[in-house]
Coordinates of C-alpha atoms in Angstrom, one line a residue:
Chain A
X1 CA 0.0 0.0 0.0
X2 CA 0.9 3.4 -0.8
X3 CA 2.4 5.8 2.4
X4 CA 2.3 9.4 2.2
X5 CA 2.3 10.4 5.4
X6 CA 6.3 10.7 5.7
X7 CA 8.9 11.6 3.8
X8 CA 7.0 12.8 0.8
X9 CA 9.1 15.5 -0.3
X10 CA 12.5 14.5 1.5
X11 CA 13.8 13.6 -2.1
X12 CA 13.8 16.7 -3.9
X13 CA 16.9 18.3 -4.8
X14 CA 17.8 21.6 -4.0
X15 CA 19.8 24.0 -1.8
X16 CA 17.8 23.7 1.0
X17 CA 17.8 19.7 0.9
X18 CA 21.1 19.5 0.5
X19 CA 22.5 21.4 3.7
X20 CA 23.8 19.7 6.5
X21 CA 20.8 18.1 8.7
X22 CA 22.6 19.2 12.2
X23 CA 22.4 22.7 10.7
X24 CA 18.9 22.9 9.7
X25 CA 17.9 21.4 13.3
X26 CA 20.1 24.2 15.0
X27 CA 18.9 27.0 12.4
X28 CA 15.1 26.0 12.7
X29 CA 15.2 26.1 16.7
X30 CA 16.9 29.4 16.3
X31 CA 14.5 30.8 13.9
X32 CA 11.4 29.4 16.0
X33 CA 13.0 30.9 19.1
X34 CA 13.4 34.3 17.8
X35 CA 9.9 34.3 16.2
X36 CA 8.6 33.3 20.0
X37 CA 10.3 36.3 21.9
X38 CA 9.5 38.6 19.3
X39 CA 7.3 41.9 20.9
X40 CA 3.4 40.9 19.9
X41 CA 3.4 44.5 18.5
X42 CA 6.3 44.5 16.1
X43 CA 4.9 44.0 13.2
X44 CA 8.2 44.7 11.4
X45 CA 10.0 41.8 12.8
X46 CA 6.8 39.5 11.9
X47 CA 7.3 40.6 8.0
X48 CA 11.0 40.5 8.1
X49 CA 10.3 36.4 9.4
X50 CA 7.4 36.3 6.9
X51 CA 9.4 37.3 3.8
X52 CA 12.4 35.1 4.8
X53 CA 10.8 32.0 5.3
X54 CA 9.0 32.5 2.0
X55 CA 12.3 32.6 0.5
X56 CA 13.3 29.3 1.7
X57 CA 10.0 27.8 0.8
X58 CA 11.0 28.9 -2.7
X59 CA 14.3 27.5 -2.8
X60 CA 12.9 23.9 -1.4
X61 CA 10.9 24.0 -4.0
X62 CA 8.6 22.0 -1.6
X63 CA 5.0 22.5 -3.5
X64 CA 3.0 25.4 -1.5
X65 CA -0.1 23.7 -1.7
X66 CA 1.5 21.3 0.9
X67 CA 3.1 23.9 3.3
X68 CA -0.4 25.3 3.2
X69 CA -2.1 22.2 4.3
X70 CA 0.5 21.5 6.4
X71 CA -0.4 25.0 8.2
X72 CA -3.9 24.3 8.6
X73 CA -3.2 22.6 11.7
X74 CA -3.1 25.7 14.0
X75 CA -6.1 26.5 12.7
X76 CA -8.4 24.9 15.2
X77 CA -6.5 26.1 18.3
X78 CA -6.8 29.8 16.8
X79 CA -10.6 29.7 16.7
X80 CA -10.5 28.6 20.2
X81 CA -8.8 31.0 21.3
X82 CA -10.8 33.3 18.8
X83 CA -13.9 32.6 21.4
X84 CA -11.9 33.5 24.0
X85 CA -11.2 37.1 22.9
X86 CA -14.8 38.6 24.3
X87 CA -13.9 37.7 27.7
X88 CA -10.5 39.8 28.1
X89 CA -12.2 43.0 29.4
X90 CA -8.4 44.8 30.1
X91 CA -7.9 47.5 28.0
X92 CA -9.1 50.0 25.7
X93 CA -12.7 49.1 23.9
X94 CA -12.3 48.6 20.4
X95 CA -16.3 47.6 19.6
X96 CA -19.3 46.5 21.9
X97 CA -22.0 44.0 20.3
X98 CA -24.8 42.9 22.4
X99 CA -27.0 39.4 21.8
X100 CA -30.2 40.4 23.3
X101 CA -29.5 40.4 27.2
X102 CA -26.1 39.2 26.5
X103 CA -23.3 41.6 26.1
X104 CA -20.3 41.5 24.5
X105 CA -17.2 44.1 24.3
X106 CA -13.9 43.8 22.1
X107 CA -10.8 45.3 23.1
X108 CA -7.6 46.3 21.5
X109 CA -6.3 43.7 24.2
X110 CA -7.9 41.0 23.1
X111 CA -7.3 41.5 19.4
X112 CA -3.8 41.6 20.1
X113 CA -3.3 38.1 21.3
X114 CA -5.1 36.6 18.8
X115 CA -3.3 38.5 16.5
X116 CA 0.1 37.6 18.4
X117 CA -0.8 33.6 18.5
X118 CA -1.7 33.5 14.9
X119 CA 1.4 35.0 13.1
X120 CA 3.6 33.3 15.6
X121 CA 2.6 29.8 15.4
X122 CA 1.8 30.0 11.6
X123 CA 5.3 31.2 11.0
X124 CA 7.0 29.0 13.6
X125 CA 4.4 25.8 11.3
X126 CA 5.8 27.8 8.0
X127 CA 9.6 27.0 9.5
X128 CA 9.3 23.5 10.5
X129 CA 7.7 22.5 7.3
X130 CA 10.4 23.7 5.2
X131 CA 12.9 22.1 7.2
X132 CA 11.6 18.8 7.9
X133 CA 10.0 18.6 4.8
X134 CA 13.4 18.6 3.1
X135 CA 14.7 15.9 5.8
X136 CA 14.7 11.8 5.1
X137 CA 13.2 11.1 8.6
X138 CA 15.9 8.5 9.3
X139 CA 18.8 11.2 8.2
X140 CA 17.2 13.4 10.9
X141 CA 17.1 11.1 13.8
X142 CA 20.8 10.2 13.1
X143 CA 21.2 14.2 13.1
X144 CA 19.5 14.6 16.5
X145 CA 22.2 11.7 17.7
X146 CA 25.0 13.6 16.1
X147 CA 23.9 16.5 18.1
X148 CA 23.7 13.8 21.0
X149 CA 20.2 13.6 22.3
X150 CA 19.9 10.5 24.3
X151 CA 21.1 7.2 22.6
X152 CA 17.9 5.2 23.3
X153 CA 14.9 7.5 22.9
X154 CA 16.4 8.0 19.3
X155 CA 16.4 3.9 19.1
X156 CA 13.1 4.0 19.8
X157 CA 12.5 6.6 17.5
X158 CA 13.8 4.7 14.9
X159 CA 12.3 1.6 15.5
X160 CA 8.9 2.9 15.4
X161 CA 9.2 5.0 11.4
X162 CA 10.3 1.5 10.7
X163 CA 6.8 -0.3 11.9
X164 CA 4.5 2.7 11.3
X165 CA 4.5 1.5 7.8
X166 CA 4.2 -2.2 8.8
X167 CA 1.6 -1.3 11.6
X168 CA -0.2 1.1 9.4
X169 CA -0.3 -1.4 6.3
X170 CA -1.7 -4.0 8.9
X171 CA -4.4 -1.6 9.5
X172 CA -5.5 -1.1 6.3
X173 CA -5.7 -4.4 5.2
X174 CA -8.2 -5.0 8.6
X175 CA -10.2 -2.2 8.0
X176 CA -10.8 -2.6 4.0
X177 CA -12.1 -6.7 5.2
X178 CA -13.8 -4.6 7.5
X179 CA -15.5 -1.9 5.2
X180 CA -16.0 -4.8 2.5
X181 CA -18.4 -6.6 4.7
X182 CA -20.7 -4.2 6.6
X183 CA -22.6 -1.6 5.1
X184 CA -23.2 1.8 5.8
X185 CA -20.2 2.8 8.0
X186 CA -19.7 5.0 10.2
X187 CA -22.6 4.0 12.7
X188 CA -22.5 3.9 16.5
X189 CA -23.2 0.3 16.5
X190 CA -19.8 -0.1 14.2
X191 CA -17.9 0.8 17.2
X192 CA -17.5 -2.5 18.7
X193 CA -16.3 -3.9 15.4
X194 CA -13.7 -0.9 15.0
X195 CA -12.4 -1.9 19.1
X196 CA -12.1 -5.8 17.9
X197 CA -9.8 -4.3 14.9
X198 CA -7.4 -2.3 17.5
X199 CA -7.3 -5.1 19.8
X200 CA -6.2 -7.3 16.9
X201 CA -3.8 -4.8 15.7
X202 CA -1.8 -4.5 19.5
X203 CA -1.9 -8.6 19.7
X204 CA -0.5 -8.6 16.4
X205 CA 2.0 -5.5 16.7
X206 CA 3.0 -6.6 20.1
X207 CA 3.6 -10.6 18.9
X208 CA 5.4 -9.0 16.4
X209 CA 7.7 -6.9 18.2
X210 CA 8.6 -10.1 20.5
X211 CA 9.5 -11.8 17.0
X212 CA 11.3 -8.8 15.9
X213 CA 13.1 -8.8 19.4
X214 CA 13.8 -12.3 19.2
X215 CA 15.4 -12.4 15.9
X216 CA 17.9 -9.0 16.4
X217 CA 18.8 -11.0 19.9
X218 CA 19.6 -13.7 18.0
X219 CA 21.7 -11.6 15.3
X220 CA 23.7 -10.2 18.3
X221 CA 21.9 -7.5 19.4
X222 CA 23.0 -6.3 23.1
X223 CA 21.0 -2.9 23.1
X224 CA 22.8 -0.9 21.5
X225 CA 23.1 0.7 17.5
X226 CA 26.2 1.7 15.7
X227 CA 25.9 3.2 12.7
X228 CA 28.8 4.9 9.8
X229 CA 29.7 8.7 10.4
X230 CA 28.5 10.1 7.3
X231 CA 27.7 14.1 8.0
X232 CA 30.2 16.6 6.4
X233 CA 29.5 20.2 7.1
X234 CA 30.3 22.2 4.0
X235 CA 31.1 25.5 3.8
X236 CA 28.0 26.2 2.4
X237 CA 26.5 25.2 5.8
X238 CA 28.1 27.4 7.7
X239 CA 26.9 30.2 5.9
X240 CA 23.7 29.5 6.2
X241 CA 24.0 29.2 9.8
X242 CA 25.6 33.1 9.6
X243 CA 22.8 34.0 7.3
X244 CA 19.8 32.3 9.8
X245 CA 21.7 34.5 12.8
X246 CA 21.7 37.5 10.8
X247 CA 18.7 37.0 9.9
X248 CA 17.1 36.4 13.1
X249 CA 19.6 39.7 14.0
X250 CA 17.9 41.9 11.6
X251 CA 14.3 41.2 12.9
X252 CA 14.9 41.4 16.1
X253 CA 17.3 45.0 15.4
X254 CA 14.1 46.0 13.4
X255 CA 11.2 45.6 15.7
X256 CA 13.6 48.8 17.7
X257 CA 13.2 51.3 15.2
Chain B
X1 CA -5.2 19.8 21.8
X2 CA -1.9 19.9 20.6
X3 CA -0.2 23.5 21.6
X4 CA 1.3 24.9 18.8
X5 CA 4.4 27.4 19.2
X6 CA 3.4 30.9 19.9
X7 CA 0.0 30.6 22.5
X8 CA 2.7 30.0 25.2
X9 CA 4.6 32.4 27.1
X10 CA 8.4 31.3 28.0
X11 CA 7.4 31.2 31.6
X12 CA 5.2 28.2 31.2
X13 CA 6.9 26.3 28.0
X14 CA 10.7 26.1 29.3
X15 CA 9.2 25.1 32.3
X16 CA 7.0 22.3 30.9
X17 CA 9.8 21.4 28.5
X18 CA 12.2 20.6 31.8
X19 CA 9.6 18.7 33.9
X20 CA 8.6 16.6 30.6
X21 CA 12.3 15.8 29.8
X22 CA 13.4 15.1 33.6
X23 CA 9.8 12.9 33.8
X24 CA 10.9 11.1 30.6
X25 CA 14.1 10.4 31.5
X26 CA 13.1 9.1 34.4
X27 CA 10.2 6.6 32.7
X28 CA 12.9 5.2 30.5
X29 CA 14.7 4.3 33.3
X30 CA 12.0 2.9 34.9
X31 CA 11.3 0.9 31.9
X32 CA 14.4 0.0 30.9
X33 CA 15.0 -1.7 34.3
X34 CA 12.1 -4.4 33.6
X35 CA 12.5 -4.6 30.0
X36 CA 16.4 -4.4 29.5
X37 CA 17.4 -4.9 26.3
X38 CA 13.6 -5.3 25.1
X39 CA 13.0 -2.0 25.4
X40 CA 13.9 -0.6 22.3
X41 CA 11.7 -2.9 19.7
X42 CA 8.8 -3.5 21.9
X43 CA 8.2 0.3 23.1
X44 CA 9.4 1.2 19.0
X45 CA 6.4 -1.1 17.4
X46 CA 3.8 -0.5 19.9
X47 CA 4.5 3.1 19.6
X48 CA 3.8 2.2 16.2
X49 CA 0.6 0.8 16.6
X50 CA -0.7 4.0 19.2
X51 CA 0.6 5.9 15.8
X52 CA -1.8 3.8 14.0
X53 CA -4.4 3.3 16.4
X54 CA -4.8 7.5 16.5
X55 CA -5.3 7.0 12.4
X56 CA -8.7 5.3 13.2
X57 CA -11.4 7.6 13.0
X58 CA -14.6 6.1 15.0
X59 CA -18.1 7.3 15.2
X60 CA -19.2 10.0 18.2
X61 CA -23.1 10.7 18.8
X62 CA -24.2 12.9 16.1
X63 CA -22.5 12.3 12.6
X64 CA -18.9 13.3 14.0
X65 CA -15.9 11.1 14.5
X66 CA -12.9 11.3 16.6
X67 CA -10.3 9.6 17.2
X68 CA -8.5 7.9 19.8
X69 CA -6.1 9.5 21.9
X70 CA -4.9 6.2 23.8
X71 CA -3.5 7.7 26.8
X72 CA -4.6 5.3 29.0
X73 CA -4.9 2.6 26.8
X74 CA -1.4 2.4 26.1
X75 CA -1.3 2.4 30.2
X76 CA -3.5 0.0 30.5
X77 CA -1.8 -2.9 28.3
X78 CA 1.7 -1.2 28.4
X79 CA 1.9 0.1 32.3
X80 CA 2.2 3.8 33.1
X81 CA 5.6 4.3 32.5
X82 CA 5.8 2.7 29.0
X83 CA 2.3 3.9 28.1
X84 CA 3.6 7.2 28.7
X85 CA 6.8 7.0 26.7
X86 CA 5.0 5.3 23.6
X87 CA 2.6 8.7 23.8
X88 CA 5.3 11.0 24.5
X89 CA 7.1 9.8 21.2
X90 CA 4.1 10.0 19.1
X91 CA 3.9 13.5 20.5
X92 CA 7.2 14.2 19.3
X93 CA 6.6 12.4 15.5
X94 CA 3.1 14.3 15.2
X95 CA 5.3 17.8 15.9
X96 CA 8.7 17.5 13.8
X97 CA 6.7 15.6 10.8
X98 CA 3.0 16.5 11.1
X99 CA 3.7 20.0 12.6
X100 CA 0.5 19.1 15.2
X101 CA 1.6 20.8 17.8
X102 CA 4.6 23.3 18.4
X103 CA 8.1 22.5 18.8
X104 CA 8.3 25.2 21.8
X105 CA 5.3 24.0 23.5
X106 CA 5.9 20.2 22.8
X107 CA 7.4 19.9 26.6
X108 CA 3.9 21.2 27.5
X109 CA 2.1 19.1 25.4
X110 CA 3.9 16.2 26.5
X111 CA 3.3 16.8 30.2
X112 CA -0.4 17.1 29.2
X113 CA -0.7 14.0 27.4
X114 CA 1.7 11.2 28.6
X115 CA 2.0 12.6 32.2
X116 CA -1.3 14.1 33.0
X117 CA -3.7 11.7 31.0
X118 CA -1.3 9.0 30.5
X119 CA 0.6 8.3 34.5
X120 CA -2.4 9.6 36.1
X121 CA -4.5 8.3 33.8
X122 CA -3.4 5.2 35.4
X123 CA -3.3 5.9 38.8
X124 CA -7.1 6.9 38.4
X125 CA -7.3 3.2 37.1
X126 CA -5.9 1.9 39.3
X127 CA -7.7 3.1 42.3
X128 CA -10.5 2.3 40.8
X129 CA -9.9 -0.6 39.9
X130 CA -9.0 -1.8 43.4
X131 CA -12.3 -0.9 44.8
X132 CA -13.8 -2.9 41.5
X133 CA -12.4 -6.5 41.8
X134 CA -12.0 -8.7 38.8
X135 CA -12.4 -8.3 34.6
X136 CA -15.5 -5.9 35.4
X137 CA -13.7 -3.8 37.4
X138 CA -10.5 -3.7 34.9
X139 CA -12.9 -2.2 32.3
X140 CA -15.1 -0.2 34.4
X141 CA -11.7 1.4 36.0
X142 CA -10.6 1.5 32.4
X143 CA -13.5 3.3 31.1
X144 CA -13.9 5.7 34.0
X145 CA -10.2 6.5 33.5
X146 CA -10.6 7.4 29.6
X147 CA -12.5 10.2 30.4
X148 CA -10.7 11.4 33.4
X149 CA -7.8 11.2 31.6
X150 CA -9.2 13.3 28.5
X151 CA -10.5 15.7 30.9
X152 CA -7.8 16.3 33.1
X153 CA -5.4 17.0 30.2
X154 CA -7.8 19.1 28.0
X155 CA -8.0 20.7 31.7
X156 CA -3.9 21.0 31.8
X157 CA -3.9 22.8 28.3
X158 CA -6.3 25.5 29.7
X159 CA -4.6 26.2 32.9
X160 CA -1.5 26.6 30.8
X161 CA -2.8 28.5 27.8
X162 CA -4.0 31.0 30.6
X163 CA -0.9 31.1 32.7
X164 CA 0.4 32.2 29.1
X165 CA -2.2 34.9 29.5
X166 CA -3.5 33.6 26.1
X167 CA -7.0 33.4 27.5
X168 CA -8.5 33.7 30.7
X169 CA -9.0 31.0 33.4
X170 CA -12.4 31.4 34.1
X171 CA -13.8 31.0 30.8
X172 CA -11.1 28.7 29.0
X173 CA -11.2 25.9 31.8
X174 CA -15.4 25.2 31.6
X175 CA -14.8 25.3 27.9
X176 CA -12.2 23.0 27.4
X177 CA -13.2 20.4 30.1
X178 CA -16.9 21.0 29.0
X179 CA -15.8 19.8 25.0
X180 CA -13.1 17.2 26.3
X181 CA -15.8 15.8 28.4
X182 CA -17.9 15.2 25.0
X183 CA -14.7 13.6 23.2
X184 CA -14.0 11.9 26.5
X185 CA -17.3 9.4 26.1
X186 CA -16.1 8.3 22.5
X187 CA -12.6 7.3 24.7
X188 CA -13.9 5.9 27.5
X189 CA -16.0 3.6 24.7
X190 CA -13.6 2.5 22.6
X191 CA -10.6 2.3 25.4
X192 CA -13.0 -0.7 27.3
X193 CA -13.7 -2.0 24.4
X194 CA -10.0 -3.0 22.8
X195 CA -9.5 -3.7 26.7
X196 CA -11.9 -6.0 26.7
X197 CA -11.0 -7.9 23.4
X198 CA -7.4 -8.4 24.6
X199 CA -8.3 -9.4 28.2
X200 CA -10.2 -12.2 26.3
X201 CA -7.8 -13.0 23.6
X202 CA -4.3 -12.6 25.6
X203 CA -5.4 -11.1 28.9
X204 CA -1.5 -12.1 30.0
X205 CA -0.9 -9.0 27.5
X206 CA -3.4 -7.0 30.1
X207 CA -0.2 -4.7 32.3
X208 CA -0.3 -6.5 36.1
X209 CA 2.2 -5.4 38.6

C-alpha cells in the first residue's frame, strides 16, 4: 500500500535539501525561538520572518499547496482561542455587540493576542515545514544523535518510522475486510467492530515486536546501534547558519526602530 | 489539543519542557529496568501501533468522528511508565513531521498527554480498579479512567494557555473540560472496548504489577 504520510518531499533536490541536517535542526530552533520572543506588536520583525521563510519555501521547491495544508493545523487552536477574545475585558474598547441580554465588548487587548498567537505559530508551522520537509526522517534522527540527544529514545525513534508502515499497512488491510463486509459505516453500533480491529492490531504489533526482538537478539543485538559517520559540514552550511543568525539579528534589530 | 508554538509564554513552556524531559528520562529508566534490552523494539512497534491506532477515525453521537487519543490505553496494556513513553514519542513524530503541535510547547504538550492523561491516567485506574475486583472492574476502571484522563489534560492545556495569559481562566477551563468531556465518552467507549477484546484474547498482554 501506498504511504504518504512521511517523507514525501525528503527527495527533492535543491539547496535547502542539500544542507547539513545538524544545521537545519540548530537554524530551525533558532528561527522558532526568535519568532517566540518577538514583541506581539512589532509587526516589522513578523514581515521581516514572513518574507524570509517564503524565500526558503522557494528554494525547497517543496509544493506550496503542501506547506499550506501542512499549516492548517493551527487553525483549530486559533478559533479557540478566537472565542476566547470577548472575555478579556483589560484594555481600551475597540467595539461593543450585544446578543439580546447578552453583552459583549472587544478590546484592542484582546485582538492583540489573537493576533500575536496567529502570526507566531503560523510562522513558527511555515519554518518546521520547510525544514523537515526537506529531511529523510531517518537522516534526521541520526542528526539529532549527532547533536547527542539521548542514545535510546532516538532507538526507539527509529524503531517505530520502521513499523508505522508495517503497523499502518496492517491496518488497512483490517479495516478494508472490514469496510467490505458491513454496510453503511460510520454507525454507532460499528464501534464495537472498530475496538475488535485495534485489539487485533496490539496482539499482532505486540507478537510482532517479541518476534522482531527475538530475531535482532539472535543476530547479536545487546541494546545498543552503531551506525557509519557520514555528516560533512560544507562551507555552504556554515553560511547558512551566519545567514539564519543575521537574519534572526535583523528582525529582532528592526522591531527597535 | 496539541499547543502549537506561539500561545505560550516562555514562563510556562521552558518550564513544561524541563519537567517533561526530567519525567521522561526518568520513565525510560524505569522501563528500561524491567524490559532491558527489550526496550527498544517493543516500546518502537507499539508506539507504532498507538501511531496507528490514532489513524482510526470512529463514530461519536451525532455524525462526527474522533479519534482515539490512547492515553490510558497504552497504560492500561503497556503500564504507566511505558504507556507514557509510547505517547510522548508520538507526540514528538506528530510535531517535527505533522507539525500538530509546536516545537516550543511540545514539553507542555507532553506533560499534558503522557504525564497528566497517560501516568495519572493510570493511577485513576488503578484506584478504581481496586475498589472494583476482577475483569468488570479492569474495564469499568478503564472506562472511567478514559474520560478522566481526556478531561484532566484538556483541563492541563487550559490552565497553561491562561498562565500564558492567552486566554482567561475562568472562561477557557469550563470550555475546554466541557468539549473534552464530550470527546471523553467516545474514549472511554472505545478504550473498554479494545481492553476487553485483549483481556479475552491474551489477557497475560493486560499490564499486572
Amino acid at each position: 500500500m501506498h504511504h504518504p504520510y512521511i517523507d514525501k518531499y525528503a527527495e527533492l533536490d535543491s539547496p535547502i535539501h542539500r544542507i547539513d541536517p545538524r544545521v537545519k535542526i540548530i537554524c530551525a530552533i533558532l528561527i522558532i525561538l526568535g519568532i517566540i520572543f518577538t514583541e506581539p506588536t512589532s509587526a516589522v520583525s513578523f514581515i521581516c520572518y514572513g518574507i524570509f521563510l517564503s524565500i526558503l519555501v522557494i528554494l525547497s521547491r517543496i509544493p506550496v499547496s503542501f506547506i499550506l495544508a501542512r499549516s492548517s493545523v493551527v487553525i483549530p487552536f486559533v478559533i479557540m482561542i478566537a472565542i476566547f477574545i470577548p472575555f478579556v475585558k483589560e484594555g481600551k474598547v475597540a467595539g461593543a455587540y450585544s446578543f439580546g441580554t447578552l453583552k459583549l465588548t472587544v478590546t484592542y487587548n484582546g485582538l492583540v493576542i489573537l493576533l500575536n498567537v496567529l502570526v507566531k505559530s503560523y510562522l513558527s508551522v511555515l519554518c518546521m515545514t520547510v525544514f523537515t520537509a526537506s529531511l529523510k526522517f531517518s537522516v534526521l534522527l541520526k542528526a539529532f544523535e549527532r547533536l547527542k540527544f539521548p542514545n535510546l529514545l532516538i532507538m526507539i525513534f527509529s524503531f517505530m518510522y520502521r513499523y508505522i508502515f508495517v503497523v499502518i499497512d496492517e491496518l488497512m488491510h483490517v479495516k478494508q475486510a472490514k469496510d467490505s463486509r458491513t454496510v453503511g459505516g460510520g454507525r454507532l453500533s460499528h464501534t464495537k467492530t472498530l475496538a475488535n480491529v485495534l485489539g487485533v492490531l496490539f496482539v499482532r504489533s505486540y507478537e510482532r515486536a517479541e518476534s522482531v526482538y527475538i530475531a535482532m537478539r539472535s543476530r547479536g543485538f545487546n541494546g545498543t546501534i552503531n551506525t557509519l559517520y557520514d555528516f560533512r559540514l560544507r562551507v555552504a552550511d556554515i553560511a547558512f547558519v551566519v545567514i539564519v543568525l543575521g537574519f534572526v539579528a535583523i528582525a529582532r534589530f528592526s522591531s527597535a526602530i | 489539543m496539541h499547543i502549537p508554538d506561539g500561545f505560550l509564554s516562555a514562563n510556562t513552556w521552558v518550564p513544561a519542557w524541563i519537567i517533561s524531559a526530567g519525567g521522561l528520562g526518568f520513565c525510560l529508566k524505569k522501563v528500561g529496568t524491567v524490559l532491558k534490552d527489550k526496550t527498544v523494539p517493543l516500546m518502537g512497534v507499539v508506539s507504532a501501533f498507538v501511531f496507528a491506532a490514532q489513524m482510526l477515525n470512529f463514530p461519536v453521537i451525532g455524525g462526527t468522528s474522533g479519534h482515539l487519543l490512547g492515553g490510558v490505553l497504552a497504560a492500561v496494556l503497556l503500564g504507566p511508565y511505558a504507556g507514557a513513553i509510547s505517547i510522548a514519542v508520538i507526540l514528538t513524530i506528530q510535531c517535527i513531521i505533522f507539525q500538530d503541535g509546536g516545537l516550543t510547547a511540545l514539553g507542555a504538550n507532553i506533560f499534558n498527554m503522557s504525564f497528566i492523561g497517560t501516568i495519572g491516567g493510570f493511577y485513576a485506574y488503578k484506584i478504581i480498579k481496586s475498589i472494583v475486583a476482577g475483569n468488570t472492574g479492569i474495564l469499568v476502571s478503564a472506562a472511567i479512567a478514559a474520560w478522566l484522563s481526556v478531561v484532566a489534560a484538556s483541563s492541563g492545556c487550559a490552565i497553561e494557555l491562561s498562565l500564558s495569559g492567552t486566554s482567561p481562566l475562568r472562561v477557557a477551563l469550563p470550555a475546554m473540560a466541557g468539549i473534552h468531556a464530550l470527546i471523553g465518552i467516545g474514549e472511554s467507549i472505545i478504550t473498554c472496548m479494545v481492553v476487553s477484546f485483549v483481556l479475552k484474547v491474551r489477557p497475560d498482554l493486560v499490564y499486572n504489577e
